[in-house]
Tab-separated table of C-alpha atoms and ligand atoms in Angstrom:
chain	number	residue	atom	x	y	z
B	141	MET	CA	21.072	-8.714	9.482
B	142	ILE	CA	20.016	-7.078	6.284
B	143	GLY	CA	22.758	-6.535	3.678
B	144	PHE	CA	22.538	-3.134	2.737
B	145	GLY	CA	25.306	-0.781	2.969
B	146	SER	CA	24.760	3.018	3.481
B	147	SER	CA	21.847	4.011	1.484
B	148	ASN	CA	22.662	7.861	0.955
B	149	VAL	CA	23.687	7.533	-2.585
B	150	ILE	CA	20.844	7.673	-4.953
B	151	SER	CA	22.215	8.941	-8.175
B	152	THR	CA	21.842	5.752	-10.441
B	153	PRO	CA	18.874	3.736	-11.138
B	154	SER	CA	20.711	0.489	-9.940
B	155	ASN	CA	20.954	1.852	-6.435
B	156	SER	CA	17.437	3.727	-6.366
B	157	VAL	CA	15.546	3.601	-3.138
B	158	VAL	CA	11.988	2.579	-2.796
B	159	PHE	CA	9.702	3.383	-0.059
B	160	SER	CA	6.058	2.727	0.497
B	161	GLY	CA	3.889	2.855	3.583
B	162	LEU	CA	0.508	0.841	4.198
B	163	GLN	CA	-1.967	1.782	6.845
B	164	PRO	CA	-2.391	-0.919	9.279
B	165	THR	CA	-6.224	-1.636	8.667
B	166	GLY	CA	-6.086	-5.380	9.857
B	167	HIS	CA	-6.130	-8.189	7.360
B	168	LEU	CA	-5.399	-7.242	3.687
B	169	GLN	CA	-7.938	-7.861	1.232
B	170	ILE	CA	-7.022	-9.266	-2.299
B	171	GLY	CA	-7.500	-5.677	-3.905
B	172	ASN	CA	-4.540	-4.662	-1.654
B	173	TYR	CA	-2.451	-7.849	-2.752
B	174	PHE	CA	-2.894	-7.583	-6.487
B	175	GLY	CA	-3.037	-3.738	-6.437
B	176	ALA	CA	-0.106	-3.109	-4.170
B	177	VAL	CA	1.809	-5.740	-2.208
B	178	GLN	CA	2.426	-8.161	-5.231
B	179	ASN	CA	4.356	-5.083	-6.786
B	180	PHE	CA	6.234	-4.567	-3.530
B	181	VAL	CA	7.423	-8.166	-3.684
B	182	LYS	CA	8.713	-7.720	-7.248
B	183	LEU	CA	10.629	-4.454	-6.306
B	184	GLN	CA	12.406	-5.687	-3.422
B	185	THR	CA	14.661	-7.698	-5.828
B	186	GLN	CA	15.419	-4.697	-8.063
B	187	TYR	CA	15.911	-1.932	-5.605
B	188	GLU	CA	16.604	-1.013	-1.995
B	189	CYS	CA	13.195	-1.225	-0.555
B	190	TYR	CA	11.894	0.256	2.772
B	191	TYR	CA	8.275	-0.605	3.562
B	192	ALA	CA	6.523	0.675	6.491
B	193	ILE	CA	3.445	-0.290	8.404
B	194	VAL	CA	2.380	3.407	9.063
B	195	ASP	CA	0.772	3.317	12.626
B	196	TYR	CA	1.260	7.064	13.167
B	197	HIS	CA	-0.945	7.778	10.249
B	198	ALA	CA	-3.680	5.495	11.545
B	199	ILE	CA	-4.046	7.911	14.812
B	200	THR	CA	-5.190	10.823	12.784
B	201	VAL	CA	-8.708	9.664	12.815
B	202	GLU	CA	-10.502	8.278	15.963
B	203	HIS	CA	-9.124	4.587	16.683
B	204	ASP	CA	-9.166	2.070	19.391
B	205	PRO	CA	-5.681	1.545	20.816
B	206	GLU	CA	-5.761	-2.266	21.246
B	207	GLU	CA	-7.159	-2.807	17.732
B	208	LEU	CA	-4.521	-0.549	16.329
B	209	ARG	CA	-1.820	-2.747	18.174
B	210	ARG	CA	-3.321	-5.856	16.865
B	211	ASN	CA	-3.803	-4.555	13.183
B	212	THR	CA	0.064	-3.399	13.133
B	213	LEU	CA	1.109	-6.887	13.990
B	214	GLU	CA	-1.543	-8.492	11.875
B	215	MET	CA	-0.215	-6.471	8.831
B	216	GLY	CA	3.446	-7.771	9.441
B	217	PHE	CA	2.158	-11.364	9.393
B	218	ASP	CA	0.211	-10.616	6.115
B	219	LEU	CA	2.947	-8.828	4.413
B	220	LEU	CA	5.495	-11.471	5.105
B	221	ALA	CA	2.907	-14.200	4.069
B	222	CYS	CA	2.755	-12.425	0.663
B	223	GLY	CA	6.341	-12.681	0.196
B	224	LEU	CA	8.122	-9.684	1.558
B	225	ASP	CA	11.564	-11.067	2.471
B	226	PRO	CA	13.272	-9.379	5.317
B	227	LYS	CA	16.747	-10.352	3.566
B	228	GLN	CA	15.709	-8.400	0.490
B	229	CYS	CA	13.840	-5.325	1.967
B	230	VAL	CA	13.560	-3.454	5.261
B	231	LEU	CA	10.083	-3.978	6.658
B	232	PHE	CA	9.242	-2.016	9.757
B	233	VAL	CA	6.806	-0.210	11.946
B	234	GLN	CA	6.837	3.640	11.410
B	235	SER	CA	6.531	4.529	15.078
B	236	GLN	CA	9.571	2.607	15.971
B	237	VAL	CA	11.678	4.968	14.147
B	238	PRO	CA	11.135	8.200	15.789
B	239	GLU	CA	13.015	10.166	13.096
B	240	HIS	CA	9.953	9.928	10.859
B	241	THR	CA	8.114	12.379	13.326
B	242	GLU	CA	11.055	14.576	13.958
B	243	LEU	CA	11.549	15.102	10.298
B	244	ALA	CA	7.848	15.698	9.745
B	245	TRP	CA	7.979	18.615	12.218
B	246	ILE	CA	10.961	20.142	10.325
B	247	LEU	CA	9.257	19.400	6.847
B	248	SER	CA	6.286	21.467	8.070
B	249	ALA	CA	8.291	24.293	8.207
B	250	VAL	CA	8.704	24.159	4.306
B	251	THR	CA	5.288	23.059	3.578
B	252	SER	CA	2.696	25.487	2.262
B	253	TYR	CA	-0.602	25.788	4.296
B	254	GLY	CA	-2.351	26.381	1.091
B	255	ASP	CA	-0.998	23.228	-0.391
B	256	LEU	CA	-2.274	21.130	2.337
B	257	GLN	CA	-5.666	22.645	2.149
B	258	ARG	CA	-5.882	21.321	-1.388
B	259	MET	CA	-5.289	17.780	-0.620
B	260	THR	CA	-8.414	16.050	-1.621
B	261	GLN	CA	-7.790	12.973	0.865
B	262	PHE	CA	-7.860	15.582	3.792
B	263	LYS	CA	-11.129	16.986	2.308
B	264	GLU	CA	-12.806	13.559	1.824
B	265	LYS	CA	-11.796	12.203	5.242
B	266	GLY	CA	-12.293	15.254	6.943
B	267	GLU	CA	-16.178	15.287	5.925
B	268	THR	CA	-16.590	11.667	7.506
B	269	GLN	CA	-15.139	12.666	10.916
B	270	GLU	CA	-16.986	14.367	13.740
B	271	PHE	CA	-13.716	15.550	15.052
B	272	VAL	CA	-11.190	16.742	12.410
B	273	SER	CA	-7.618	16.788	13.913
B	274	CYS	CA	-4.623	18.914	12.980
B	275	GLY	CA	-2.926	15.539	12.503
B	276	LEU	CA	-5.174	14.685	9.603
B	277	PHE	CA	-4.506	18.000	8.027
B	278	THR	CA	-0.814	17.453	8.421
B	279	TYR	CA	-0.749	13.840	7.488
B	280	PRO	CA	0.891	14.482	4.091
B	281	VAL	CA	3.785	15.915	5.805
B	282	LEU	CA	4.485	12.721	7.947
B	283	GLN	CA	4.079	10.848	4.495
B	284	ALA	CA	6.666	13.219	2.920
B	285	ALA	CA	9.051	12.578	5.836
B	286	ASP	CA	8.502	8.735	5.662
B	287	ILE	CA	9.802	9.061	2.163
B	288	LEU	CA	12.524	11.698	2.546
B	289	ALA	CA	14.142	10.052	5.585
B	290	TYR	CA	15.380	7.508	3.147
B	291	LYS	CA	16.148	9.875	0.357
B	292	ALA	CA	13.782	7.429	-1.503
B	293	SER	CA	13.472	8.281	-5.341
B	294	LYS	CA	10.416	5.978	-6.225
B	295	VAL	CA	7.259	5.347	-4.314
B	296	PRO	CA	4.855	2.712	-5.275
B	297	VAL	CA	1.333	3.894	-4.643
B	298	GLY	CA	-2.070	3.719	-5.879
B	299	GLU	CA	-3.854	6.648	-7.893
B	300	ASP	CA	-5.175	8.160	-4.878
B	301	GLN	CA	-1.814	8.873	-3.390
B	302	VAL	CA	-0.427	10.789	-6.338
B	303	GLN	CA	-1.243	14.246	-4.982
B	304	HIS	CA	0.564	13.227	-1.805
B	305	ILE	CA	3.822	12.334	-3.893
B	306	GLU	CA	3.343	15.691	-5.723
B	307	LEU	CA	3.296	17.329	-2.536
B	308	THR	CA	6.268	15.600	-1.322
B	309	ARG	CA	8.278	16.808	-4.528
B	310	ARG	CA	7.486	20.375	-3.691
B	311	ILE	CA	8.496	19.943	0.123
B	312	ALA	CA	11.889	18.367	-1.161
B	313	ARG	CA	12.146	21.197	-3.673
B	314	ARG	CA	11.594	23.902	-1.285
B	315	PHE	CA	13.915	22.497	1.304
B	316	ASN	CA	16.795	22.029	-1.166
B	317	ALA	CA	16.102	25.528	-2.401
B	318	ARG	CA	16.550	27.027	1.114
B	319	PHE	CA	18.997	24.897	2.659
B	320	GLY	CA	21.015	23.270	-0.266
B	321	GLU	CA	20.478	20.021	-2.286
B	322	THR	CA	19.524	17.330	0.284
B	323	PHE	CA	16.342	15.157	-1.175
B	324	PRO	CA	15.708	13.737	-4.387
B	325	GLU	CA	12.312	14.694	-5.679
B	326	PRO	CA	10.683	11.136	-5.644
B	327	ASP	CA	8.640	9.817	-8.505
B	328	VAL	CA	5.483	7.765	-8.411
B	329	LEU	CA	5.719	4.121	-9.469
B	330	LEU	CA	1.978	3.591	-9.975
B	331	THR	CA	1.123	0.207	-9.028
B	332	ALA	CA	-0.464	-1.675	-12.070
B	333	ALA	CA	-3.410	0.617	-12.739
B	334	LEU	CA	-5.912	-2.222	-12.059
B	335	ARG	CA	-8.736	-1.575	-9.713
B	336	LEU	CA	-10.484	-4.544	-8.322
B	337	MET	CA	-14.117	-3.945	-7.797
B	338	SER	CA	-16.349	-5.060	-5.124
B	339	LEU	CA	-18.023	-8.531	-5.740
B	340	ALA	CA	-21.444	-7.429	-4.427
B	341	ASP	CA	-21.400	-3.666	-6.079
B	342	PRO	CA	-19.099	-4.052	-8.994
B	343	GLU	CA	-19.428	-0.389	-9.595
B	344	ARG	CA	-17.407	0.393	-6.391
B	345	LYS	CA	-13.701	-0.434	-5.649
B	346	MET	CA	-13.062	-3.497	-3.521
B	347	SER	CA	-12.599	-2.311	0.064
B	348	LYS	CA	-12.919	-3.609	3.497
B	349	SER	CA	-14.925	-0.832	4.513
B	350	LEU	CA	-17.862	-1.886	2.447
B	351	GLY	CA	-18.636	-4.754	4.415
B	352	PRO	CA	-17.704	-8.744	4.132
B	353	LYS	CA	-19.768	-9.485	1.071
B	354	HIS	CA	-17.688	-6.960	-0.947
B	355	TYR	CA	-14.230	-8.283	-0.534
B	356	ILE	CA	-12.095	-11.319	-0.011
B	357	ALA	CA	-9.497	-11.159	2.570
B	358	LEU	CA	-6.143	-12.835	1.872
B	359	ASN	CA	-6.742	-15.498	4.553
B	360	GLU	CA	-10.248	-16.372	3.608
B	361	SER	CA	-11.163	-19.993	3.900
B	362	GLU	CA	-11.563	-21.823	0.519
B	363	GLU	CA	-15.327	-22.269	1.177
B	364	SER	CA	-16.055	-18.833	1.780
B	365	ILE	CA	-14.024	-17.765	-1.445
B	366	ARG	CA	-16.149	-20.211	-3.500
B	367	GLU	CA	-19.268	-18.767	-1.854
B	368	LYS	CA	-18.548	-15.328	-2.784
B	369	ILE	CA	-17.406	-15.738	-6.183
B	370	LYS	CA	-20.571	-17.977	-6.758
B	371	THR	CA	-22.982	-15.065	-5.506
B	372	ALA	CA	-20.691	-12.197	-7.070
B	373	VAL	CA	-23.066	-9.703	-9.074
B	374	THR	CA	-22.700	-10.298	-12.834
B	375	ASP	CA	-25.321	-7.627	-13.968
B	376	VAL	CA	-27.008	-7.937	-16.768
B	377	GLY	CA	-24.571	-9.613	-19.070
B	378	PRO	CA	-22.765	-8.678	-22.124
B	379	ARG	CA	-24.030	-5.600	-23.607
B	380	THR	CA	-24.409	-6.817	-27.119
B	381	GLU	CA	-24.483	-3.480	-28.999
B	382	THR	CA	-20.968	-2.466	-27.803
B	383	LYS	CA	-19.580	-5.738	-26.793
B	384	GLU	CA	-18.647	-4.201	-23.630
B	385	LYS	CA	-18.563	-6.499	-20.486
B	386	SER	CA	-20.626	-5.535	-17.445
B	387	PRO	CA	-18.778	-4.405	-14.477
B	388	GLY	CA	-19.387	-7.566	-12.679
B	389	VAL	CA	-18.272	-9.652	-15.471
B	390	ALA	CA	-15.227	-7.352	-16.139
B	391	ASN	CA	-14.311	-7.821	-12.591
B	392	LEU	CA	-14.399	-11.623	-12.780
B	393	PHE	CA	-12.361	-11.450	-15.945
B	394	LEU	CA	-9.811	-9.364	-14.106
B	395	LEU	CA	-9.655	-11.834	-11.276
B	396	LEU	CA	-9.105	-14.547	-13.791
B	397	LYS	CA	-6.470	-12.566	-15.433
B	398	LEU	CA	-4.598	-12.043	-12.015
B	399	SER	CA	-4.748	-15.759	-11.049
B	400	ALA	CA	-5.297	-18.120	-13.826
B	401	SER	CA	-2.841	-19.255	-16.773
B	402	GLN	CA	-2.929	-17.482	-20.147
B	403	GLU	CA	-4.641	-20.295	-21.617
B	404	ILE	CA	-7.536	-20.554	-19.393
B	405	TYR	CA	-7.918	-16.497	-19.647
B	406	ASP	CA	-7.877	-16.886	-23.396
B	407	GLN	CA	-10.354	-19.558	-23.462
B	408	PHE	CA	-12.913	-17.434	-21.369
B	409	GLU	CA	-12.248	-14.400	-23.538
B	410	SER	CA	-12.776	-16.430	-26.647
B	411	ASP	CA	-16.226	-17.709	-25.303
B	412	TYR	CA	-17.144	-14.259	-24.499
B	413	ALA	CA	-16.361	-12.873	-27.866
B	414	ARG	CA	-18.311	-15.726	-29.473
B	415	GLY	CA	-21.225	-14.908	-27.108
B	416	VAL	CA	-21.093	-18.557	-25.702
B	417	LEU	CA	-20.014	-17.748	-22.283
B	418	LYS	CA	-21.576	-19.145	-19.244
B	419	TYR	CA	-21.319	-17.450	-16.063
B	420	GLU	CA	-21.196	-20.760	-13.921
B	421	PRO	CA	-18.201	-22.067	-15.392
B	422	LEU	CA	-16.473	-18.806	-15.336
B	423	LYS	CA	-17.115	-18.411	-11.718
B	424	ARG	CA	-15.842	-21.739	-11.048
B	425	ALA	CA	-12.505	-21.168	-12.876
B	426	VAL	CA	-12.081	-17.790	-10.946
B	427	ALA	CA	-12.792	-19.421	-7.512
B	428	ASP	CA	-10.593	-22.442	-8.339
B	429	CYS	CA	-7.581	-20.130	-9.681
B	430	LEU	CA	-7.932	-17.857	-6.703
B	431	VAL	CA	-7.956	-20.553	-4.200
B	432	LYS	CA	-4.769	-21.857	-5.986
B	433	THR	CA	-3.028	-18.401	-5.754
B	434	LEU	CA	-4.089	-17.732	-2.374
B	435	GLU	CA	-2.941	-21.068	-1.007
B	436	PRO	CA	0.653	-20.472	-0.652
B	437	ILE	CA	0.113	-17.154	1.168
B	438	ARG	CA	-2.283	-18.951	3.518
B	439	ALA	CA	0.344	-21.727	4.079
B	440	ARG	CA	3.407	-19.286	4.746
B	441	LYS	CA	1.011	-17.127	7.303
B	442	ALA	CA	0.189	-20.338	9.027
B	443	GLN	CA	3.991	-21.215	9.414
B	444	LEU	CA	4.692	-17.774	10.924
B	445	LYS	CA	5.194	-17.524	14.586
B	446	GLU	CA	4.219	-14.152	16.238
B	447	SER	CA	7.811	-14.086	17.876
B	448	GLU	CA	9.279	-14.234	14.562
B	449	VAL	CA	7.153	-11.425	13.012
B	450	ARG	CA	8.242	-9.393	16.060
B	451	GLU	CA	11.672	-10.003	15.540
B	452	ILE	CA	11.787	-9.046	12.025
B	453	LEU	CA	9.835	-6.103	12.634
B	454	HIS	CA	12.281	-4.978	15.359
B	455	GLU	CA	15.234	-5.566	13.028
B	456	GLY	CA	13.722	-3.776	10.236
B	457	ALA	CA	13.287	-0.866	12.561
B	458	ARG	CA	16.838	-1.112	13.602
B	459	THR	CA	18.153	-1.042	10.006
B	460	ALA	CA	15.923	1.749	8.951
B	461	ARG	CA	16.840	3.848	11.924
B	462	ALA	CA	20.401	3.799	11.040
B	463	VAL	CA	19.492	5.317	7.684
B	464	ALA	CA	17.085	7.889	9.056
B	465	ARG	CA	19.252	8.863	11.789
B	466	GLN	CA	22.072	9.967	9.038
B	467	THR	CA	19.405	11.884	7.098
B	468	LEU	CA	18.382	13.601	10.456
B	469	ALA	CA	21.995	14.514	11.302
B	470	GLU	CA	22.463	16.212	7.695
B	471	VAL	CA	19.037	18.082	8.028
B	472	ARG	CA	19.633	19.421	11.667
B	473	GLU	CA	22.937	20.592	10.598
B	474	ARG	CA	21.463	22.194	7.298
B	475	ILE	CA	18.772	24.161	9.103
B	476	GLY	CA	20.920	25.113	12.094
B	477	VAL	CA	19.273	23.429	15.059
B	478	GLY	CA	20.605	20.922	17.547
B	479	LYS	CA	24.578	21.696	17.943
B	480	LEU	CA	25.236	24.494	20.331
B	481	ILE	CA	28.438	26.560	19.558
N	178	LIG	P1	-5.896	1.259	1.150
N	178	LIG	O1	-5.646	0.556	2.392
N	178	LIG	O2	-7.255	1.126	0.723
N	178	LIG	O3	-5.494	2.779	0.997
N	178	LIG	O4	-4.829	0.406	0.192
N	178	LIG	C1	-3.661	0.214	0.318
N	178	LIG	C2	-3.005	-0.243	-1.125
N	178	LIG	O5	-3.781	-1.045	-1.767
N	178	LIG	C3	-3.113	1.095	-2.157
N	178	LIG	O6	-2.023	1.092	-2.889
N	178	LIG	C4	-4.316	0.761	-2.856
N	178	LIG	O7	-4.094	1.301	-4.328
N	178	LIG	C5	-4.451	-0.865	-2.945
N	178	LIG	N1	-5.694	-0.987	-3.101
N	178	LIG	C6	-6.786	-1.239	-2.182
N	178	LIG	N2	-7.893	-1.752	-2.710
N	178	LIG	C7	-7.688	-1.944	-3.972
N	178	LIG	C8	-8.570	-2.389	-5.106
N	178	LIG	N3	-9.690	-2.818	-4.792
N	178	LIG	N4	-7.950	-2.757	-6.241
N	178	LIG	C9	-6.710	-2.346	-6.643
N	178	LIG	N5	-5.709	-1.659	-5.564
N	178	LIG	C10	-6.352	-1.757	-4.174
N	179	LIG	N1	-0.939	7.697	2.725
N	179	LIG	C1	-0.710	6.260	2.455
N	179	LIG	C2	-2.151	5.535	2.242
N	179	LIG	O1	-3.070	5.824	2.836
N	179	LIG	C3	0.095	5.382	3.385
N	179	LIG	C4	1.498	6.190	3.385
N	179	LIG	C5	1.972	6.640	4.291
N	179	LIG	C6	2.428	6.031	2.479
N	179	LIG	N2	3.323	7.178	4.114
N	179	LIG	C7	3.591	6.640	2.799
N	179	LIG	C8	2.592	5.751	1.013
N	179	LIG	C9	4.587	6.899	2.253
N	179	LIG	C10	3.752	5.777	0.414
N	179	LIG	C11	4.853	6.599	0.983
N	179	LIG	O2	-2.139	4.573	1.385
């Protein structure tokens, strides 16, 4: 059982509530790890944290049911392997807490249609879909419900989600103005502004959707990590006039920064500054350090049993539900539904 008390009080920083959600896209890649999950792991020691695998968001575009079920569990494995600790945070699957969808409906009544039309993620994703669902349009309302069900005041996300959190603030503000102070207006905790780029095309963000040569999965074999780093694009090398690194080289340096000791990193920086950097040893160092950084994650994942992961997620949902239920009772009361007199 997780040792949290009631989480209604969110007034002081020491008991701030953090919420974040991750779409169940299957195995995590190292961009997700360094750009998001590592930060989740740090936050769990400082705040009351709720992390949801948001399967209801995943159904807003066409999907395969079996694959979604597999990916949802897989994400549970990966997040636990990365160091999310069920004793320190609440990890659960969104659809196991039906209060999220109930609150989403209520919040849709205080969400402006015009605001939703302005969401860039909707415009971008909509363009790639043959069938544009209503769910894709109201996706940010469910996201607001995820956050506000726990009265979270901090939301660690990447840059691309900032607009959704701003909308969440507007929704909270409008609800509070109409029905009385209920929700805090959550702030974005920008996950370190780092952007890991594709290994094969370093002008694009590392993402699974680009294809296997572009990313390294968290559970990639040592051999495959070494091969991908070895063949990573370095472009034309240092641009001597500006001393600026080419995107591919900058990306290798970023990987080194994320996984190597300061001494190793400084050594390569100094080689670069003196114009004596060779890509081969740089790549070898990046591969060595990355393999070493990912090894404990692989080891933890190998130890996890499916039954254990399921149990952690069920327990997480029970804990989350107890909190979300209280928020819903308050919200229903405030808007005048549910109780008949
Ligand atoms: P996604 O599933 O692509 O929306 O990513 C989930 C989280 O991982 C978000 O917080 C992203 O900002 C982060 N993330 C994904 N890819 C990268 C990347 N290449 N570099 C840094 N962060 C990333
Ligand atoms: N929309 C987010 C993404 O695509 C995932 C998400 C759903 C989320 N609900 C959330 C993130 C609540 C933060 C808070 O990455």
